Coordinates of C-alpha atoms in Angstrom, one line a residue:
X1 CA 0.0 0.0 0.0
X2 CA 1.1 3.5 -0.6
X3 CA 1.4 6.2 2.3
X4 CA -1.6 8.1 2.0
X5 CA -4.6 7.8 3.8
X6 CA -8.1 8.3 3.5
X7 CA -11.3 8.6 6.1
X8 CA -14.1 8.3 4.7
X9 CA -17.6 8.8 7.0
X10 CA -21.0 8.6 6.7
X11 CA -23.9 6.3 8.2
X12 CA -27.4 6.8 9.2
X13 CA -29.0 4.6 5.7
X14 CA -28.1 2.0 4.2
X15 CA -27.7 4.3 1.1
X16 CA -25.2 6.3 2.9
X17 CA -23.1 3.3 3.4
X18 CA -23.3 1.0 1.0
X19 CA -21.3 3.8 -1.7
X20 CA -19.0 4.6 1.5
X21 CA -18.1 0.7 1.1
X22 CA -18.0 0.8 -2.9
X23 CA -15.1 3.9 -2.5
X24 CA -13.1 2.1 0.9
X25 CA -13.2 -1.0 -2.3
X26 CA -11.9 1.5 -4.5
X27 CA -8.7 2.9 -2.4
X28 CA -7.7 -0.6 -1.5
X29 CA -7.9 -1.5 -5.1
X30 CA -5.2 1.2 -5.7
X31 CA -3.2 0.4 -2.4
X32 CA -4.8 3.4 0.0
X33 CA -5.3 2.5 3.1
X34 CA -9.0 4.0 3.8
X35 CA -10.3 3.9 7.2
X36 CA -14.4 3.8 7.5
X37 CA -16.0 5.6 10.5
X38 CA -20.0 5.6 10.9
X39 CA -22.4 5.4 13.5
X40 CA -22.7 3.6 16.4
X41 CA -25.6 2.2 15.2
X42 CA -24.9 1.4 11.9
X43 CA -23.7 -1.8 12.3
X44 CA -26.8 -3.2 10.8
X45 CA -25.8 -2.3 7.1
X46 CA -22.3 -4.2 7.3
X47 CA -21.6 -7.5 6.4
X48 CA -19.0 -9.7 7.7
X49 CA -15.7 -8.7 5.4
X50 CA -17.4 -5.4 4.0
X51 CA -15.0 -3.6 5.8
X52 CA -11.6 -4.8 7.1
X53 CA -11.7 -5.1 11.6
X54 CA -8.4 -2.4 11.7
X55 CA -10.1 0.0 9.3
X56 CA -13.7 0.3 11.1
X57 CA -14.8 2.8 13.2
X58 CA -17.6 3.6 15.6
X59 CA -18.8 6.9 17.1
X60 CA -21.6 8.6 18.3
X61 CA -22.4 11.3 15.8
X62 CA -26.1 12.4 16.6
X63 CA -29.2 13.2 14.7
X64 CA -30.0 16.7 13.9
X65 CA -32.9 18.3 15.7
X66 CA -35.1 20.8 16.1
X67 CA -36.0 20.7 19.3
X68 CA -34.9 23.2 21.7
X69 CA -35.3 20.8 24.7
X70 CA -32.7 18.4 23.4
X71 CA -30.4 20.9 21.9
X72 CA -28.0 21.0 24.8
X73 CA -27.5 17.4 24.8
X74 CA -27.0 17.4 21.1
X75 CA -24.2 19.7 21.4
X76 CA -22.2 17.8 23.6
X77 CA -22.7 14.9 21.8
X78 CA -21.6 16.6 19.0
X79 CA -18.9 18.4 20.5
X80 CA -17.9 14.1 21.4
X81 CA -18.2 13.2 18.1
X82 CA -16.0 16.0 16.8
X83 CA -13.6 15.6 19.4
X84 CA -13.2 11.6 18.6
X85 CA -12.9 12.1 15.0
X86 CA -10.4 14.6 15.4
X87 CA -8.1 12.2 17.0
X88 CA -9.2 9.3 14.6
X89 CA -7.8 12.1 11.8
X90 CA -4.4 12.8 13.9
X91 CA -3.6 8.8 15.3
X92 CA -4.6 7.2 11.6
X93 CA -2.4 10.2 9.7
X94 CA -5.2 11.1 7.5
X95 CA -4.2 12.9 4.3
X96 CA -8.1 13.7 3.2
X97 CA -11.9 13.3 4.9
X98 CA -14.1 12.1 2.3
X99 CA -18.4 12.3 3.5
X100 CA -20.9 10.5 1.9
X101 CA -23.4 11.8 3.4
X102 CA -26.3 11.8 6.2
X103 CA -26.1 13.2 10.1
X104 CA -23.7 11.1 11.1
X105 CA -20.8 12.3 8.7
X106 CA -21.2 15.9 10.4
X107 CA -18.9 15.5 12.9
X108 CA -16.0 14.1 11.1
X109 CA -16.5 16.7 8.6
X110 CA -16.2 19.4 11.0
X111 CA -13.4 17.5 12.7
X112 CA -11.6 17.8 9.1
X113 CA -12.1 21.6 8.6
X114 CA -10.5 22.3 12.4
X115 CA -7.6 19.5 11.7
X116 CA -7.4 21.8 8.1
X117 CA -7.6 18.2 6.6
X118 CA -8.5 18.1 2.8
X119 CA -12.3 17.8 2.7
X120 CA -14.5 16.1 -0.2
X121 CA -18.0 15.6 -0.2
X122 CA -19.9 12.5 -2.2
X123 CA -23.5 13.9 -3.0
X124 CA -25.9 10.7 -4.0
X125 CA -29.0 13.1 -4.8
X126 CA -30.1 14.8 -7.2
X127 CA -30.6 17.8 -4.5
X128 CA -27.9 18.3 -2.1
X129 CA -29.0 17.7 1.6
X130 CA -28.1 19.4 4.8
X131 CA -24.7 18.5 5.1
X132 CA -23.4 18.9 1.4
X133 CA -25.1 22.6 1.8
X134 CA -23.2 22.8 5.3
X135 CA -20.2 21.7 4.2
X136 CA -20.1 22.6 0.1
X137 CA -17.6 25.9 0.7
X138 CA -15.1 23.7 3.1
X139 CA -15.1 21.2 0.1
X140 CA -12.2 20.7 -2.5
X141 CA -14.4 19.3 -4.5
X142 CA -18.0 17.7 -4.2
X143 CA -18.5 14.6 -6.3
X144 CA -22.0 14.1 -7.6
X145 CA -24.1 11.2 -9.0
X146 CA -26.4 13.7 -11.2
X147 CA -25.2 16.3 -13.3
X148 CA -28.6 18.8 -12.5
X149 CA -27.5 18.8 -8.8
X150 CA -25.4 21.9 -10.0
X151 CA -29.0 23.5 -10.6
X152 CA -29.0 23.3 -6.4
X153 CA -25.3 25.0 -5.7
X154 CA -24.2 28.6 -5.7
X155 CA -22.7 29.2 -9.0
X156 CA -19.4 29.9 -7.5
X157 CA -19.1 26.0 -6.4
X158 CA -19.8 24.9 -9.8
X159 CA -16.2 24.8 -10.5
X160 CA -15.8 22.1 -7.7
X161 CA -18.5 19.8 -9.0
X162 CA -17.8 16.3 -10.4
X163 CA -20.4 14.3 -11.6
X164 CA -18.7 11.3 -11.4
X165 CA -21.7 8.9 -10.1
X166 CA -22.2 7.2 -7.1
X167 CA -19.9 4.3 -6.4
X168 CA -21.4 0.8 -7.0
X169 CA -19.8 -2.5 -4.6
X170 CA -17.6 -4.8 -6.7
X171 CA -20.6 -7.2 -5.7
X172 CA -23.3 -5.8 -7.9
X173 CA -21.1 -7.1 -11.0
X174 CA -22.0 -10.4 -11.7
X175 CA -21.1 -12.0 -14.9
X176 CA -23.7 -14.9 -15.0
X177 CA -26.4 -15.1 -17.9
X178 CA -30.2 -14.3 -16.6
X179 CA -31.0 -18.3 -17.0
X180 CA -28.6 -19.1 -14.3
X181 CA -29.3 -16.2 -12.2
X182 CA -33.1 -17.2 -12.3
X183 CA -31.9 -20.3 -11.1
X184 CA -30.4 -19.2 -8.3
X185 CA -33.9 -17.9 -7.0
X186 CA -35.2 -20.8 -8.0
X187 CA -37.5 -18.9 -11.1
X188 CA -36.1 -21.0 -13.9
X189 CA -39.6 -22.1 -15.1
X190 CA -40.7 -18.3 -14.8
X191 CA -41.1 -16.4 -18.3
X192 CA -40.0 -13.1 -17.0
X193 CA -38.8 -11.8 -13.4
X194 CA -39.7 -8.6 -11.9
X195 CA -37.4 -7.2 -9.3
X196 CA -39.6 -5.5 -5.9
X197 CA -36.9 -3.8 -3.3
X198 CA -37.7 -1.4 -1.7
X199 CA -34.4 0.1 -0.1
X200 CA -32.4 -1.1 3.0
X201 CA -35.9 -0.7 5.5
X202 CA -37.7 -1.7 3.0
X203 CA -40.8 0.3 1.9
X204 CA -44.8 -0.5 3.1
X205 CA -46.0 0.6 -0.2
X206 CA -44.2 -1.4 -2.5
X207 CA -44.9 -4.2 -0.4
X208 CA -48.8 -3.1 -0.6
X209 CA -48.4 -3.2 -4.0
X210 CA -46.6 -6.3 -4.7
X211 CA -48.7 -7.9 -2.5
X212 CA -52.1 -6.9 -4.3
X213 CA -50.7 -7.5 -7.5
X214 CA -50.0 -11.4 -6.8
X215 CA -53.2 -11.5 -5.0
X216 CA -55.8 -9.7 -7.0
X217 CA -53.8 -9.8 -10.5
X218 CA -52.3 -13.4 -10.2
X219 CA -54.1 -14.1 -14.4
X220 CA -52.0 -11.1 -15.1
X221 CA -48.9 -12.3 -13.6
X222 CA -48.8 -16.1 -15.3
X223 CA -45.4 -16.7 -15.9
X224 CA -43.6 -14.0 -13.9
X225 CA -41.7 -14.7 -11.1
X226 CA -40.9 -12.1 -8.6
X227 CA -37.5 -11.3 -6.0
X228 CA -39.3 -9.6 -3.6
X229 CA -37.1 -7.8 -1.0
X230 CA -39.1 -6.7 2.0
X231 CA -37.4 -5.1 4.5
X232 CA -37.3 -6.8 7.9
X233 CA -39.9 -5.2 9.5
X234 CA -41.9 -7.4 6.8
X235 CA -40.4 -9.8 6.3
X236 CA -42.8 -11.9 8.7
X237 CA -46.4 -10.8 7.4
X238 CA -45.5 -11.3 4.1
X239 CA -43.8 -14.4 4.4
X240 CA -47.2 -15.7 5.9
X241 CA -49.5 -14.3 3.5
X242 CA -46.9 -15.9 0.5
X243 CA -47.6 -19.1 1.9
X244 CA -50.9 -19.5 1.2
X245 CA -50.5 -18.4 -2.7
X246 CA -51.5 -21.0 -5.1
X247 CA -48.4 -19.5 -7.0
X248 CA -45.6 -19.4 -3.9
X249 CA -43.3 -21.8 -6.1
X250 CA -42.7 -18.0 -8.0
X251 CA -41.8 -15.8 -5.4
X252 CA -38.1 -15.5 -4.1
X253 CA -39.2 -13.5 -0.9
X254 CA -36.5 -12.5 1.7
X255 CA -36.0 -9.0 4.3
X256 CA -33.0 -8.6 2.1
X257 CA -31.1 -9.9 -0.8
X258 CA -27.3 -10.1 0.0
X259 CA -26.5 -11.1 -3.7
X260 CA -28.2 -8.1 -5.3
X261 CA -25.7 -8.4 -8.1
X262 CA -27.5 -12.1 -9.1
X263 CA -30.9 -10.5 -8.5
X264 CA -30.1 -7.6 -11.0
X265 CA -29.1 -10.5 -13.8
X266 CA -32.2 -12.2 -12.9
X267 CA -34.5 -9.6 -13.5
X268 CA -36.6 -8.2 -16.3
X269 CA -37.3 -5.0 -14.9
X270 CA -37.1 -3.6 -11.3
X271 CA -39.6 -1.9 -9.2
X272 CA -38.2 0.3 -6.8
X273 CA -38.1 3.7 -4.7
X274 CA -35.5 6.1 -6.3
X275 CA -32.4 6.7 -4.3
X276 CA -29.8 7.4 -6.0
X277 CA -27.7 4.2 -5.0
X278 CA -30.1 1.5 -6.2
X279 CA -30.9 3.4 -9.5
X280 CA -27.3 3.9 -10.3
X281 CA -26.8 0.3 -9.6
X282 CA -29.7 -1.0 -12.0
X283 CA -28.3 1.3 -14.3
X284 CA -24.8 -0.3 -14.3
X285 CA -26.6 -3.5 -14.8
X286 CA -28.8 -2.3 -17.6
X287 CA -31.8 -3.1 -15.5
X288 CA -35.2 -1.4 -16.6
X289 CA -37.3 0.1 -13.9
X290 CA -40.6 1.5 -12.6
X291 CA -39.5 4.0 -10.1
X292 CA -41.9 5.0 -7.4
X293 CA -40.5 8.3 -4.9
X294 CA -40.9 8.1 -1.7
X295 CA -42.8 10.8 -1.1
X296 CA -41.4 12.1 2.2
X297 CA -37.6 12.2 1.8
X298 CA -35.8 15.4 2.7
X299 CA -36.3 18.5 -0.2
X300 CA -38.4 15.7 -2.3
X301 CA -35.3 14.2 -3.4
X302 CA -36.6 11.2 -4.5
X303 CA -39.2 12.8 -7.1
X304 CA -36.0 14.7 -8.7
X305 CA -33.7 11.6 -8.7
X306 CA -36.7 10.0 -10.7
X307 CA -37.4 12.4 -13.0
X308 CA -33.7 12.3 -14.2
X309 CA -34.0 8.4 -15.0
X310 CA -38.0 8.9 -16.4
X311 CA -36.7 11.5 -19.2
X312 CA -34.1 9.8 -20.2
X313 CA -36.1 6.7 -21.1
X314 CA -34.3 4.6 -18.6
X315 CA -37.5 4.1 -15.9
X316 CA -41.1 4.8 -15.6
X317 CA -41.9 7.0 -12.7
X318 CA -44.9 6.3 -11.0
X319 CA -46.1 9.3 -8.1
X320 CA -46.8 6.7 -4.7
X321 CA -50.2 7.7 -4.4
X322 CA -50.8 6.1 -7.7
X323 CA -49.1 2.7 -6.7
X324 CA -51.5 0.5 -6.7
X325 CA -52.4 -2.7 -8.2
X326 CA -55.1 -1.1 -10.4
X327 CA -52.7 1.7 -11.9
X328 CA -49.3 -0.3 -12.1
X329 CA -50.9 -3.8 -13.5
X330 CA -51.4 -2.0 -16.8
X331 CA -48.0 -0.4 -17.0
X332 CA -46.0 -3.5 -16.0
X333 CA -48.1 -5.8 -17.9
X334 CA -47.6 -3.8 -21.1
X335 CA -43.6 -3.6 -20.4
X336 CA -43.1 -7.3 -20.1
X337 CA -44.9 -8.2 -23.2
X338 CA -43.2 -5.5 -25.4
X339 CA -39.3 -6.6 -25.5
X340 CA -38.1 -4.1 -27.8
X341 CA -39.4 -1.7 -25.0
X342 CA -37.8 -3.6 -22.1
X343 CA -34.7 -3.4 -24.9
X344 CA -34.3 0.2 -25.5
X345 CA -35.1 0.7 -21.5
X346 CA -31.8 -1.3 -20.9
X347 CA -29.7 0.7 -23.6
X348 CA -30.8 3.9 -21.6
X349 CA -30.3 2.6 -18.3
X350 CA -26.8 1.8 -18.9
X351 CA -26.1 5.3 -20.8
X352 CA -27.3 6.7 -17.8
X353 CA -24.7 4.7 -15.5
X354 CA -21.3 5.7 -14.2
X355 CA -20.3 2.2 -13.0
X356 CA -16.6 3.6 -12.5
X357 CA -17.7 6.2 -10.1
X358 CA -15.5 4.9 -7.4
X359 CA -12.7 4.2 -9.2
X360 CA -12.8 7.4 -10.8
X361 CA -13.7 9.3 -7.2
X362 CA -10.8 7.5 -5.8
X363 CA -8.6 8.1 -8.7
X364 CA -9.4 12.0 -8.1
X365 CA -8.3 12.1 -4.4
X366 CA -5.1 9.9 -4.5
X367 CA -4.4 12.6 -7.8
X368 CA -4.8 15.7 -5.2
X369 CA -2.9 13.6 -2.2
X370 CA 0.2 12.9 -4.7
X371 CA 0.4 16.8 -6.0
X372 CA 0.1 18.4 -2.2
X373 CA 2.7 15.8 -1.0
X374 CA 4.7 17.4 -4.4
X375 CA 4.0 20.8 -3.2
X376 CA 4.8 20.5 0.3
X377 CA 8.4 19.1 -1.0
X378 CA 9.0 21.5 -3.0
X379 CA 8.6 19.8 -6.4

């Protein structure tokens, strides 16, 4: 490994982490020693051997709040957080901070400004949230997934921007034809495969809908097999309600599909909420998609992430209100009958990818590392 030395910090979602593990994959590819920090409750979204023990982190970064009751108590446990991180930066000999994103990255972030420690920012949204805004002036440069999040920054910070995309796990790339993929989930015998996920906590109204479509569409549906990813609060009812279905032999139903890289070969088409990870990944994988925004994420992110997919003629986007059976039967039943449509989805989805976005991200920082280390020798 070479000398320099990442952090890179972020936690809260799933889809704060999972890119923070697709860029530490990155800098080890390349021989940086990256070190991972998140929250201290974040342990759910790691597998065993996503990150290596000596490069993982824990710390108490808290939520932001409102609340002027708890505001004392979230300044010292910020004040902690910053405090802990700081040292992290010092002990580890950290050469750059890199956040992906959510609450929990604050901290560190602020630890990196005070330690005057190189700062980048990964932005997964189309709109920046809090801390991208927060943090968007400390940043060397502030690498983006969408090209029209520059539509959302000052036009002095445009020069920083780098629509790179949102690194994608070595995982999702699976070189396996879709016959033996099906296989895998046991849908060999199925026609075509749709996709249901509904993000790491899965999503009640994607569930809703899958649910009625199998139940109340089942005629429609001959033939189609369906990965359904539920979440684990699910997990449970729907596992249940699957087993009395006349059709369960076509259902691959689990809280959470570790081999998401399969699942992608397997599928026809994916139906899904829109963050920003799970689109970029279908698009890497040429998947085709009906995108449905959840309607309550922060400065309706979700809507905008869609809308970038929808006019490209990657994705259908569907408004949540109208997912249900009655209005998405139509749509999906049309889409996997028509394979010249499921066809030219696939070309668009995979113009729309960046599936080098963490190589190239990581490529970027090591590039800025090399040339301070220059200028601080005088070179």
């Amino acid at each position: 490994m070479t000398a320099a030395r990442v952090l890179i910090v972020g936690g809260g979602t799933g889809g704060h982490i999972s890119p923070g593990i697709a860029l530490y994959e990155a800098f080890r590819g390349r021989g940086v020693r990256a070190c991972f920090l998140t929250g201290a409750n974040d342990g759910r979204f790691l597998s065993d051997g996503d990150i290596a023990g000596e490069d993982l982190f824990f710390y108490g970064a808290p939520g932001f709040t409102k609340n002027i009751f708890k505001l004392p108590a979230f300044g010292m446990r910020f004040v902690l957080s910053v405090i802990r991180a700081a040292r992290l930066i010092k002990r580890e000999g950290i050469d750059a901070v890199i956040g992906m994103g959510g609450y929990v990255s604050a901290p560190a972030l602020a630890a990196a400004v005070l330690k005057k420690t190189p700062l980048y920012l990964c932005e997964q949204n189309t709109v920046p949230g809090k801390v991208t805004t927060l943090f968007a002036r400390k940043a060397r440069k502030i690498f983006t997934t969408f090209e029209e999040t520059r539509d959302y920054l000052a036009g002095d910070l445009h020069e920083r921007l780098l629509p790179l995309g949102n690194p994608i796990r070595g995982k999702v790339f699976r070189d396996m034809d879709r016959e033996s993929a099906k296989k895998v989930f046991n849908l060999k015998h199925c026609r075509r495969v749709v996709l249901a996920i509904g993000g790491s906590q899965g999503a009640v109204s994607i569930n809703e809908l899958i649910h009625g479509l199998r139940t109340r569409f089942a005629d429609d549906l001959s033939g189609v097999g369906i990965i359904w990813s539920t979440g684990e609060y699910s997990y449970k009812k729907y596992r249940e309600a699957a087993k009395n279905d006349s059709d369960f032999g076509s259902v691959y139903l689990s809280p959470y599909i570790d081999d998401v890289g399969v699942a992608y070969r397997a599928a026809d088409i994916a139906i899904s909420r829109s963050g920003s990870g799970v689109m970029m990944e279908l698009a890497a994988m040429g998947v085709p998609s009906i995108l449905i925004p959840y309607p309550h994420a922060a400065m309706n992110h979700q809507e905008k992430n869609a809308d970038v997919f929808d006019k490209a003629g990657a994705s259908v986007k569907i408004a949540n209100n109208d997912a249900v059976p009655e209005k998405v039967a139509p749509v999906l039943g049309e889409l996997l009958s028509n394979q010249t449509v499921l066809e030219r989805m696939a070309r668009k989805a995979r113009a729309a990818g960046k599936p080098m976005a963490g190589a190239d991200i990581a490529g970027t920082v090591i590039g800025d590392i090399v040339n301070d280390g220059k200028e601080r020798a005088g070179v």
